Coordinates of C-alpha atoms in Angstrom, one line a residue:
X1 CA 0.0 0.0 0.0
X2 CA 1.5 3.5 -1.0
X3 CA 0.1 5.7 2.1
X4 CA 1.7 8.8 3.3
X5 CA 1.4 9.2 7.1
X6 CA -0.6 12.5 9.0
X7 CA 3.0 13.7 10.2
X8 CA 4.3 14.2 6.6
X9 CA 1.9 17.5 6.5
X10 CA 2.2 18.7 9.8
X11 CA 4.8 21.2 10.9
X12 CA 6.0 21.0 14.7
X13 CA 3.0 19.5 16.3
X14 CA 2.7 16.8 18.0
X15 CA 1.3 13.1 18.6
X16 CA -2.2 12.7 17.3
X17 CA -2.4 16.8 16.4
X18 CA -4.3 17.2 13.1
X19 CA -2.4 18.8 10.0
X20 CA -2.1 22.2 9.5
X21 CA -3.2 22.1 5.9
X22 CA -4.7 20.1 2.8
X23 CA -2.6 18.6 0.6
X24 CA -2.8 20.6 -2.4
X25 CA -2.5 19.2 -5.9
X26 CA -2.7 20.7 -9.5
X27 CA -3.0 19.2 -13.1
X28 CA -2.2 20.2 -16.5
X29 CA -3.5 18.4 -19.1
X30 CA -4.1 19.4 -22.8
X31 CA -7.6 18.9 -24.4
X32 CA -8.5 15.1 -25.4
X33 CA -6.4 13.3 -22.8
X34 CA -8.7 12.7 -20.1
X35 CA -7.9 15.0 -17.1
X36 CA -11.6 16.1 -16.3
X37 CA -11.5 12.4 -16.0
X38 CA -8.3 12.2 -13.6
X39 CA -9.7 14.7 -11.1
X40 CA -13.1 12.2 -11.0
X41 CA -10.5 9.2 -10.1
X42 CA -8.6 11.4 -7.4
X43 CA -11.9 12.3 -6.3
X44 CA -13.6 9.1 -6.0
X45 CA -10.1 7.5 -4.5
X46 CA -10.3 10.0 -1.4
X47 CA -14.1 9.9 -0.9
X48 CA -13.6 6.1 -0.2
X49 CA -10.9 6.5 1.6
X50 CA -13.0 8.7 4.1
X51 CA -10.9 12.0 3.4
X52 CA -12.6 15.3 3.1
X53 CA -12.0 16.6 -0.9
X54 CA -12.5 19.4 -3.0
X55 CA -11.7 19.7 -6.9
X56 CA -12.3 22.5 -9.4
X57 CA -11.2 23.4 -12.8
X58 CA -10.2 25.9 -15.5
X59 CA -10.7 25.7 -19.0
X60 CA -7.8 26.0 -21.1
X61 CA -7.5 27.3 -24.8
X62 CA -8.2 26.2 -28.2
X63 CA -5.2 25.8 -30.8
X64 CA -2.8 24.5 -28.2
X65 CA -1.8 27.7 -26.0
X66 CA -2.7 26.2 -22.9
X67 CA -4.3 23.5 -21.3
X68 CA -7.0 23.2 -18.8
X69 CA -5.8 22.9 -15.0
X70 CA -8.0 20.7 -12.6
X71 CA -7.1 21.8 -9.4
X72 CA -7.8 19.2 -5.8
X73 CA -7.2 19.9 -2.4
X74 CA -7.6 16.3 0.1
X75 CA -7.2 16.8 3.9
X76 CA -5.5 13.7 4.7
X77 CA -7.8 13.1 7.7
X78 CA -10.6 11.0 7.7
X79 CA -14.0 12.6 8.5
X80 CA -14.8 10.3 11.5
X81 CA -11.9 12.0 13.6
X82 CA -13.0 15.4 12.6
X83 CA -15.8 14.9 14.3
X84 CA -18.3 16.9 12.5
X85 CA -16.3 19.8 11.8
X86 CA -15.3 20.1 8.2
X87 CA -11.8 22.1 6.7
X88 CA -12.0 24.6 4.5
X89 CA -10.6 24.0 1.1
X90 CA -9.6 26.4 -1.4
X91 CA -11.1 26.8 -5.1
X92 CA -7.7 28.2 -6.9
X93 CA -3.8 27.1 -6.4
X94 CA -1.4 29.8 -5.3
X95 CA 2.2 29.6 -6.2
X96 CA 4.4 28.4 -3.3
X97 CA 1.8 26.5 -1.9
X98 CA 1.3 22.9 -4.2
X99 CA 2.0 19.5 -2.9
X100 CA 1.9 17.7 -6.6
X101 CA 2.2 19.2 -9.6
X102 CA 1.4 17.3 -12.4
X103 CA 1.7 17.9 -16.3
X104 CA 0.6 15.5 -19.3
X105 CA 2.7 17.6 -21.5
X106 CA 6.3 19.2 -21.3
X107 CA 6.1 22.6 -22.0
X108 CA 3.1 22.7 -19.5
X109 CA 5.6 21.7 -16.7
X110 CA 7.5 24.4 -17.8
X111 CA 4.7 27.2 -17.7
X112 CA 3.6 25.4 -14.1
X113 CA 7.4 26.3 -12.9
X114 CA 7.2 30.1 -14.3
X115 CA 4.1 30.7 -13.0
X116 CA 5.3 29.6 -9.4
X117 CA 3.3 26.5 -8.7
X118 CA 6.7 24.4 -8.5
X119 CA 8.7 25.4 -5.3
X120 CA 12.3 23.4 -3.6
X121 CA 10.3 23.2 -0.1
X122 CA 7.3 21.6 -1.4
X123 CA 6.4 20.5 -4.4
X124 CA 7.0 17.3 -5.9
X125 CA 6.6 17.2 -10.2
X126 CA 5.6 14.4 -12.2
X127 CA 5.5 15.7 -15.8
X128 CA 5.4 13.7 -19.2
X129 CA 8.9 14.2 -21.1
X130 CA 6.7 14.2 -24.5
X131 CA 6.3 17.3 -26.5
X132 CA 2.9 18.5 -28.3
X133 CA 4.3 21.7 -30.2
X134 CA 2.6 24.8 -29.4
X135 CA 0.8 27.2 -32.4
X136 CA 4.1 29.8 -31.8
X137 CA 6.7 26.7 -32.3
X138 CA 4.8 25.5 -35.5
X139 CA 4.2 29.0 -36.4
X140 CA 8.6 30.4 -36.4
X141 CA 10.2 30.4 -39.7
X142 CA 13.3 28.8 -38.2
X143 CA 14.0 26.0 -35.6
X144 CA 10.8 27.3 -32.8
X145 CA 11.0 24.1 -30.1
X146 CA 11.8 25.1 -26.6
X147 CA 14.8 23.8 -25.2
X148 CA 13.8 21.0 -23.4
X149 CA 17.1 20.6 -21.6
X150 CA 16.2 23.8 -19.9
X151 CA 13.2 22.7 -18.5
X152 CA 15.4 19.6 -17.4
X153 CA 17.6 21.6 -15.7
X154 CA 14.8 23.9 -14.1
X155 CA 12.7 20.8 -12.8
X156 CA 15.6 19.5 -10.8
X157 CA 16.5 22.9 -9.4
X158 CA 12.6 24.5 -9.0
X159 CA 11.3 21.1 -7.6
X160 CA 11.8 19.3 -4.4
X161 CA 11.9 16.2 -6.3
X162 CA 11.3 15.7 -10.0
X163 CA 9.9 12.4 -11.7
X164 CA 9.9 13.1 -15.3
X165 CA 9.3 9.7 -18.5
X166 CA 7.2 9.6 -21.4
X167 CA 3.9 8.8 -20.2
X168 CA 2.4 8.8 -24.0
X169 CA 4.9 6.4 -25.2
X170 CA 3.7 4.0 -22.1
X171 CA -0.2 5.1 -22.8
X172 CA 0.4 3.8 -26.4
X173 CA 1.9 0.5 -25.2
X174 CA -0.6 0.1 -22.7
X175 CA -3.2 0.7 -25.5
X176 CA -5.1 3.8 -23.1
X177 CA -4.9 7.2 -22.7
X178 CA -2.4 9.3 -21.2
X179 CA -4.4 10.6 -17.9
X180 CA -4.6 6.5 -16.9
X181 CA -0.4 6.8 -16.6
X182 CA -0.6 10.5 -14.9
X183 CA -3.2 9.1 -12.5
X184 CA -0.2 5.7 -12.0
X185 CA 2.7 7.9 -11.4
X186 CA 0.7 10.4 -9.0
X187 CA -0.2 7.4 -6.7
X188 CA 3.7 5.7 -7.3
X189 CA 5.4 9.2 -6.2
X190 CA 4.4 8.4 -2.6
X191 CA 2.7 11.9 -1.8
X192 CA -1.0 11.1 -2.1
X193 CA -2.8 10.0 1.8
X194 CA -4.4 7.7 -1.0
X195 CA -3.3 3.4 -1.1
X196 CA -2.9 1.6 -4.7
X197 CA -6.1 -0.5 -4.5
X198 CA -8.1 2.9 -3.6
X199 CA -6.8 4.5 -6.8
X200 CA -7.9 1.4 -9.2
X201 CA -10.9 1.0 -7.4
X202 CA -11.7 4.4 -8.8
X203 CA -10.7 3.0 -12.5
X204 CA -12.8 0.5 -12.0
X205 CA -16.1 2.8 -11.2
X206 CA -15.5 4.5 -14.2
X207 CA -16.4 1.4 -15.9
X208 CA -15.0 2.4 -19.3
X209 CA -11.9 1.0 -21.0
X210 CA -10.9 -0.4 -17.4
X211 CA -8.6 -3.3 -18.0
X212 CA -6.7 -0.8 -20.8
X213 CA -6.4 1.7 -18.0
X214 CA -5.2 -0.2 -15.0
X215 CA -2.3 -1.3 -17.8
X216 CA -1.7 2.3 -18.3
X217 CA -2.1 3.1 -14.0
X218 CA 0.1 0.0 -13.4
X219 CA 3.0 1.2 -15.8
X220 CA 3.2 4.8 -14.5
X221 CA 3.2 3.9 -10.8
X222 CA 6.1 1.4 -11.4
X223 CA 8.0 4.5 -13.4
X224 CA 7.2 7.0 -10.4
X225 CA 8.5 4.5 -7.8
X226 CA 11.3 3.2 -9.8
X227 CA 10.4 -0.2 -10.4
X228 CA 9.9 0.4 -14.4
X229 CA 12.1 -2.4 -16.6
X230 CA 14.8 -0.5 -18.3
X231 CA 13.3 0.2 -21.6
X232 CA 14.6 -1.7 -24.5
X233 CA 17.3 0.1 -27.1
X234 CA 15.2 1.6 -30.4
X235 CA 15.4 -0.4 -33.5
X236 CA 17.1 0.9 -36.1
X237 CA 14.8 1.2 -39.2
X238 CA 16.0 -0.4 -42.9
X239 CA 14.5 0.7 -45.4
X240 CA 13.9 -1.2 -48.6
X241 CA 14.8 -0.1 -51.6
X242 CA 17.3 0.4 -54.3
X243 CA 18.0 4.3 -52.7
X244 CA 18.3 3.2 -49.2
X245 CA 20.4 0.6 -50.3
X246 CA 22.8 3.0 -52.2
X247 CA 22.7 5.1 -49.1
X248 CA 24.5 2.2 -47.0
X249 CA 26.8 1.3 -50.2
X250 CA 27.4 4.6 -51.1
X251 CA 27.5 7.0 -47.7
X252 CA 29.7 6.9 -44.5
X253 CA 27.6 5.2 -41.6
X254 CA 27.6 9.0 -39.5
X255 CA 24.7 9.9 -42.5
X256 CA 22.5 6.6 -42.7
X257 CA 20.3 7.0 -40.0
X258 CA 19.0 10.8 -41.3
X259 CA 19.6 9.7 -44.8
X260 CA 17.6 6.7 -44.8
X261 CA 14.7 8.7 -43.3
X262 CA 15.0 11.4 -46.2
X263 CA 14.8 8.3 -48.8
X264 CA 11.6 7.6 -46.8
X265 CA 9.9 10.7 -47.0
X266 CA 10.7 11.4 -50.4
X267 CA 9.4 7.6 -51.7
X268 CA 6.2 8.6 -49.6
X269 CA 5.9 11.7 -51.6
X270 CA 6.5 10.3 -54.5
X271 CA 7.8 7.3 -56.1
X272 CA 10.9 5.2 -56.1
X273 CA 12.6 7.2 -59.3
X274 CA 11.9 10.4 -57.1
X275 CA 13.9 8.8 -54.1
X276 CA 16.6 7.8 -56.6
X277 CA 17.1 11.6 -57.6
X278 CA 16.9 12.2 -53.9
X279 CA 20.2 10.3 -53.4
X280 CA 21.8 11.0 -56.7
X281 CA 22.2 14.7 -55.6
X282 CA 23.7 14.0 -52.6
X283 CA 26.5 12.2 -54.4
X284 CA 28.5 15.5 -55.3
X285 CA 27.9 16.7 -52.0
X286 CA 29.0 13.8 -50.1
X287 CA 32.1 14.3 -52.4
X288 CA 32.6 17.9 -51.7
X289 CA 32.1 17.5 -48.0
X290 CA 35.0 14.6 -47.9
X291 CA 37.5 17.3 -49.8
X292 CA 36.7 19.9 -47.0
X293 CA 37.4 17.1 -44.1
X294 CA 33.8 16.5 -43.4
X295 CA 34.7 12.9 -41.3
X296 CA 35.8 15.5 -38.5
X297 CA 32.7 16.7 -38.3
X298 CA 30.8 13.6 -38.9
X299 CA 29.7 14.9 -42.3
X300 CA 27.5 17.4 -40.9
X301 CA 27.3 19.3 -44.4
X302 CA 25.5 15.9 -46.0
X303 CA 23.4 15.4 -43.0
X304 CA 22.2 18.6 -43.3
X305 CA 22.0 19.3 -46.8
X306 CA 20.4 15.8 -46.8
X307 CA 17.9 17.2 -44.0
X308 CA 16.9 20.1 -46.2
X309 CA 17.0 18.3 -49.4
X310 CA 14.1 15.8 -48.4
X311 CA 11.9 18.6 -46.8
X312 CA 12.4 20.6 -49.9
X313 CA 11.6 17.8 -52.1
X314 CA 8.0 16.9 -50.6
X315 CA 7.2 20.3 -50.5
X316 CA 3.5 20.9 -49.8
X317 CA 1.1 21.0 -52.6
X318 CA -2.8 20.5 -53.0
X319 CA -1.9 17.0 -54.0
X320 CA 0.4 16.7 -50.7
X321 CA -2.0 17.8 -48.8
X322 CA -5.5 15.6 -50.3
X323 CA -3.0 12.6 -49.3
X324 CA -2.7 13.2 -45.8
X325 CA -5.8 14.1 -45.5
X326 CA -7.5 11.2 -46.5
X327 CA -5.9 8.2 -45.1
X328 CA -6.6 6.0 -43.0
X329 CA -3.6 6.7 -40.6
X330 CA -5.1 10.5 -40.1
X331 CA -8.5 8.8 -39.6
X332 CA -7.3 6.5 -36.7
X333 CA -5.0 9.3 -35.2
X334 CA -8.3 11.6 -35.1
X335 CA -10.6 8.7 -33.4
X336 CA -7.8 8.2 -30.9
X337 CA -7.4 11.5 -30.2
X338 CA -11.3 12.1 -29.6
X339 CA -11.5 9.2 -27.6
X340 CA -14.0 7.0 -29.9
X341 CA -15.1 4.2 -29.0
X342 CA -15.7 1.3 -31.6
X343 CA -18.9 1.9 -34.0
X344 CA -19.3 5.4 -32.8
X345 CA -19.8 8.1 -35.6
X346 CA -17.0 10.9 -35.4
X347 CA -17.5 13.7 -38.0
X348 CA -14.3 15.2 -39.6
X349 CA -14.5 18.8 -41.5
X350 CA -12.1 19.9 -43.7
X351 CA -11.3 23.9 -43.9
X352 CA -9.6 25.0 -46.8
X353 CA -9.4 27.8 -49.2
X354 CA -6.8 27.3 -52.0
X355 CA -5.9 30.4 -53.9
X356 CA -4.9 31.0 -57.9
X357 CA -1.5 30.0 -56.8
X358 CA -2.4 26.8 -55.4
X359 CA -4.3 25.7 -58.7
X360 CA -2.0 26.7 -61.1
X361 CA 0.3 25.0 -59.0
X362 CA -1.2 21.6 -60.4
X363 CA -1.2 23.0 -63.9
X364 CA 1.4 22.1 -66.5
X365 CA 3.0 25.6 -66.7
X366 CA 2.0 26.8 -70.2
X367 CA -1.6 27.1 -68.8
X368 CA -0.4 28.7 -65.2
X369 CA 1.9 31.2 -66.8
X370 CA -1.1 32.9 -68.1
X371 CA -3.4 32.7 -65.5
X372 CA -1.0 34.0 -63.1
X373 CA -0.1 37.0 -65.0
X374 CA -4.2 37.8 -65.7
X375 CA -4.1 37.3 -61.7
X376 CA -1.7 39.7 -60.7
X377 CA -2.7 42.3 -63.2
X378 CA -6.0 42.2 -62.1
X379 CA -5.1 42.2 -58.2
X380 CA -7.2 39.6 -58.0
X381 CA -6.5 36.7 -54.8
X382 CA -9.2 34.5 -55.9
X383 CA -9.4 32.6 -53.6
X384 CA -12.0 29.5 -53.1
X385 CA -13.5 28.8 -49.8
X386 CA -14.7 25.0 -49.2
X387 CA -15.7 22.8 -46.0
X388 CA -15.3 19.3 -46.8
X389 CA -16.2 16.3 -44.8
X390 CA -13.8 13.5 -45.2
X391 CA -16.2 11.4 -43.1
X392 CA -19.0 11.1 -46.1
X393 CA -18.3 9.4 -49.5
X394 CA -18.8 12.2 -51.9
X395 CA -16.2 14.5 -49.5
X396 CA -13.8 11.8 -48.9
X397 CA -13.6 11.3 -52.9
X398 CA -13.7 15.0 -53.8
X399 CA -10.5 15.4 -51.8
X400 CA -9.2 11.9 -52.4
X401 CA -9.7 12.7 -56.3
X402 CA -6.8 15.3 -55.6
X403 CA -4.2 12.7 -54.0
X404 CA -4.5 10.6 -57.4
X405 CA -2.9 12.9 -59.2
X406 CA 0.3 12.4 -58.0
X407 CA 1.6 10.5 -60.7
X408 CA 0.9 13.4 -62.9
X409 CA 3.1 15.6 -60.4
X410 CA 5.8 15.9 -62.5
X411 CA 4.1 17.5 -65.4
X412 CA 2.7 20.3 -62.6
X413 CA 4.3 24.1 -62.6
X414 CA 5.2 23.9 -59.3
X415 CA 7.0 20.6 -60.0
X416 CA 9.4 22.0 -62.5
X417 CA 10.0 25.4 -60.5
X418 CA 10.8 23.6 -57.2
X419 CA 13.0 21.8 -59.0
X420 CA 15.4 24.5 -60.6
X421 CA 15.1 26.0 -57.3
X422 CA 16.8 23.1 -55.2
X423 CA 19.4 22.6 -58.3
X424 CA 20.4 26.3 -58.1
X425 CA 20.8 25.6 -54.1
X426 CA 22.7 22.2 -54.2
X427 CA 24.8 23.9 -57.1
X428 CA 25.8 26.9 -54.4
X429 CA 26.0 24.2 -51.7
X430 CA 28.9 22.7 -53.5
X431 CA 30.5 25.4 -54.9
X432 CA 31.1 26.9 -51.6
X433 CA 32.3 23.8 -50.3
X434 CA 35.1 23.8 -52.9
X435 CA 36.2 26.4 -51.2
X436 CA 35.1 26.4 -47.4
X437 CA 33.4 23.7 -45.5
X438 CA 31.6 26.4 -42.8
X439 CA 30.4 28.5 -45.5
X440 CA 28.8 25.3 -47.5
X441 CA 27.1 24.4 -44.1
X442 CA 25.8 28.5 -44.0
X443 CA 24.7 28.3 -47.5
X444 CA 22.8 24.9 -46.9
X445 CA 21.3 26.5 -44.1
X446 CA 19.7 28.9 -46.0
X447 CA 17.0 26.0 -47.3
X448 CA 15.8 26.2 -43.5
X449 CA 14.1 29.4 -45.0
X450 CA 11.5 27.7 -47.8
X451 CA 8.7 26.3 -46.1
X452 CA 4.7 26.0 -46.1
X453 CA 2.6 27.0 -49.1
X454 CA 0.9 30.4 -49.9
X455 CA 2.3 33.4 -48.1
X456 CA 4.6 32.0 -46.1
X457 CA 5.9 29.8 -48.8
X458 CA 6.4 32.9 -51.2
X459 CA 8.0 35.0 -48.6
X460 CA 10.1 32.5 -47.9
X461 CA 11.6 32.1 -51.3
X462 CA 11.6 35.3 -51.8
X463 CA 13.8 35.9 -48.9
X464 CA 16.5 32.9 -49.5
X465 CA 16.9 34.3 -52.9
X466 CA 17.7 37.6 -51.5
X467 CA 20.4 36.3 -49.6
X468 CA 21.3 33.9 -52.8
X469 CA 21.3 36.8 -55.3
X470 CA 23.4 39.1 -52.6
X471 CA 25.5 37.1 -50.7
X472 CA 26.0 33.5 -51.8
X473 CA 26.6 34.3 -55.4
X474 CA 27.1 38.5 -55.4
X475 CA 30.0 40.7 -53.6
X476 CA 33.0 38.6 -55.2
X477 CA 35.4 40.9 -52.8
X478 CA 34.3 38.9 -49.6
X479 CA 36.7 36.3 -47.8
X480 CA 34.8 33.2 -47.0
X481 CA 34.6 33.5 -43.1
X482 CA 33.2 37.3 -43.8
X483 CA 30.6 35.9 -46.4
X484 CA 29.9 33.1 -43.9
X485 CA 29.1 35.3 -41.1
X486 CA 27.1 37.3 -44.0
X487 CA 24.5 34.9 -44.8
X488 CA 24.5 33.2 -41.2
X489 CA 23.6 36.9 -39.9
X490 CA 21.2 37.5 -43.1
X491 CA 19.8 34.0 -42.2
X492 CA 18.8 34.8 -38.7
X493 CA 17.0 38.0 -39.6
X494 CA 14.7 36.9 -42.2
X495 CA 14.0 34.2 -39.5
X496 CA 12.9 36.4 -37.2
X497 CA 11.3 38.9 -39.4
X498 CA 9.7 36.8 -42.3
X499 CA 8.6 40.2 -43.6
X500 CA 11.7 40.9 -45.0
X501 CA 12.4 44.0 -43.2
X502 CA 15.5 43.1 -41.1
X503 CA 16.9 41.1 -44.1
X504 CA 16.6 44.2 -45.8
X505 CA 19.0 46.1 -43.4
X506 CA 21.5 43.5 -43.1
X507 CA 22.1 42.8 -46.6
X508 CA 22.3 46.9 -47.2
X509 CA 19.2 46.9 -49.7
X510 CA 18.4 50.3 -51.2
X511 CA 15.0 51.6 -50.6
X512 CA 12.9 52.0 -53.5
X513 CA 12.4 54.8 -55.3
X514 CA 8.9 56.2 -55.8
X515 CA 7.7 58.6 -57.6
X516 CA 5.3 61.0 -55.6
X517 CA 2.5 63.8 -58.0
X518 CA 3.4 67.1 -56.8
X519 CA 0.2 67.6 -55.0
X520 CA 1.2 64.1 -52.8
X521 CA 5.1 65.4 -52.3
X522 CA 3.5 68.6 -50.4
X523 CA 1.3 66.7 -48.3
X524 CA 3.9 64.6 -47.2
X525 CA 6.1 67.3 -46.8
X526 CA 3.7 69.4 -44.6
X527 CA 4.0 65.9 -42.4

């Protein structure tokens, strides 16, 4: 039995003296996993164990920018030695003043900690290790993920004592949802007045996906109280394949694992010819990169450029994105996520509203040259607004109608444009290599730039070829560790300003002339 004695929560009293407070416990967990349901379990576990509880809860946001916190308060005493009086329990946390702070999600530990619910007298912090990326880290132009080695390094020097694993790796083995293994490792971190058998008595009121749950409840309380197996070493993934084979005959063994998975992606996107191209430019890069002493690095100019070379290569197209929309692995993911149950209906509605761009893109280019120019003449967006729902046939074939014309990719304007775009990179890549590893690795960085579709894709492009046009290719007169610094500097600024403003001033851009009526000039001037 996991109990924790009276005397834990009592300062300097003595024998038989009742605590001085409730033990106080928060939870942060994101929307589908179940924590309205963890708070019912904690509940239910100290009601039957005779102990006088209190839970509320605050909604979190949509479009991941929060989660919703369930908040509980248990005085560890039960009611019959209270006799008749009843503590007062508080509705809302305060910071300095949890017991258990628990998160289903990394970067929630991390906002628990800066908010001051996570304190080195108190609080002990169970937190899942697994990210779910936030709207702002999707949304950066460059690499947006927080550093989870900070929050590493906070947890052990914020908490009292920190107990930090993948719980939705272990949900996903046990086949259940994540709050099952939050609810495991509360009850194994030894703080909760609350026994084992209490806890999965609670499961099993629920009634629902019981046995699945006490999996996922056993498995976090033997990783909170340290009697987890060691988990097993990952299996490398081989790929089959002519490319991935001519990776492993053809590469050094530092590049297989990323290169392999670029081979992957790009067979995914397209076909096996595609993945052959993949790997075929890569050849005179790998070559380059062993002529600048690349093994002391561990090739990191072919990992990269390999890293950037796959991304670019199933860029994101209408046709892209029909595919994953409609199969059956997005299908599952959404049931899963939602919680359905077997049989039940779950209603999926697409949102999308392609532009002139994104149909030309699928048009061979003698008929998209045309309509683009009439388009930007005109000043027209012409964009087409259109709710689909994947769940009925007609919607799931309108959309799926789209994915079958990949084969015909390679006849699209956006097929043959993207490509002269990543030959005119890789050509640069190498070419600097020829003369300087670090500025090869700078120029390859510069793909980190093209990304998305519409906007962001355009001002994007529009932005690496600035620095392409001005740095990597123009001012001859530069020494290769000042043209390196150049574009890594250039880089970092359109990165941060995908506007183009900031690029602007570090790459010493005129401003544009314009021409002003006479009548405009003295209203400006009497500004």
């Amino acid at each position: 039995m996991n109990t924790v004695t009276e005397s834990r929560h009592v300062a300097g009293q003595g024998e038989g003296a009742l605590p001085a407070r409730p033990l106080t416990i928060l939870v942060a967990a994101l929307g589908g996993e179940g924590g309205g349901v963890l708070a019912e379990w904690l509940v239910d576990a100290a009601a039957a164990s005779g102990f006088p509880v209190q839970s509320t809860s605050i909604p979190g946001v949509a479009q991941r920018t929060g989660a919703t916190t369930y908040y509980i308060e248990i005085y560890p005493v039960t009611a019959d030695r209270l006799g008749g009086r009843a503590p007062v329990l508080a509705l809302t946390p305060s910071p300095g003043n949890v017991d258990l702070m628990v998160a289903s999600e990394f970067v929630e530990a991390g906002r628990a900690m800066q908010a001051g619910y996570v304190s080195p007298e108190r609080t002990t912090l169970v937190a899942s290790t697994h990210r779910v990326y936030t709207v702002a880290e999707k949304a950066a132009m460059g690499d947006g993920r927080y550093d989870t080695e900070r929050l590493r390094k906070a947890a052990g020097t914020l908490a009292r004592r920190a107990i930090l694993f993948d719980m939705a790796e272990i949900a996903r083995q046990s086949g259940t949802v994540i709050n099952a293994v939050m609810f495991g490792a509360m009850a194994g971190a030894g703080v909760l007045p609350l026994g084992r058998e209490a806890c999965e008595n609670a499961i099993r009121k629920q009634g629902k996906g019981t046995e699945a749950s006490l999996r996922g409840f056993a498995a976090g309380y033997a990783h909170a109280a340290g009697a987890a197996p060691a988990a097993p070493a990952p299996e490398e993934k081989r790929w089959r394949g002519r490319a991935s084979e001519r990776v492993r005959a053809i590469f050094p063994p530092e590049t297989h694992r990323l290169l392999e998975e670029g081979v992957a992606r790009v067979l995914d996107y397209q076909d096996r010819a595609y993945a052959d191209l993949y790997v075929q430019r890569l050849e005179p890069v790998l070559a380059a990169d062993e002529r600048a002493g690349g093994a002391a690095s561990g090739y990191k100019l072919t990992n990269e450029t390999g890293r950037f070379l796959a991304l670019w290569m199933s860029y994101e197209d209408i046709i892209r994105v029909a595919d994953l929309k409609t199969r059956r692995s997005r299908f599952e993911r959404v049931r899963s996520e939602v919680d359905a149950k077997p049989g039940e209906p779950v209603v999926i509605v697409e949102y999308l509203k392609p532009g002139v761009e994104e149909i030309c893109s699928i048009l061979p280019r003698t008929l998209a040259r045309p309509i683009l120019a009439w388009a930007e003449r005109s000043g027209r967006s012409l964009n087409f607004g259109m709710h689909l729902r994947t769940t009925t046939v007609s919607g799931y074939l309108l959309l799926r109608s789209m994915a079958w014309l990949r084969p015909l990719r390679r006849r699209t304007s956006r097929y043959a444009e993207e490509q002269e775009r990543i030959d005119r990179w890789l050509a640069a890549v190498t070419r600097a290599a020829q003369t300087d590893g670090a500025l090869a690795l700078e120029v390859a960085e510069c793909a980190r730039l093209v990304k998305g579709y519409g906007d962001t894709h355009r001002r994007g492009w529009g932005n690496f070829e600035r620095i392409l046009a001005t740095l990597v290719e123009g001012q001859p007169e530069l020494s290769p560790a000042d043209r390196a610094a150049a574009i890594r500097k250039a880089r970092l600024a359109a990165l941060a300003d995908p506007e183009g403003k900031a690029l602007g001033k570090e790459i010493g851009e005129a401003k544009p002339v314009v021409w002003l009526t006479p009548k405009k000039a003295e209203l400006m001037g009497k500004e």
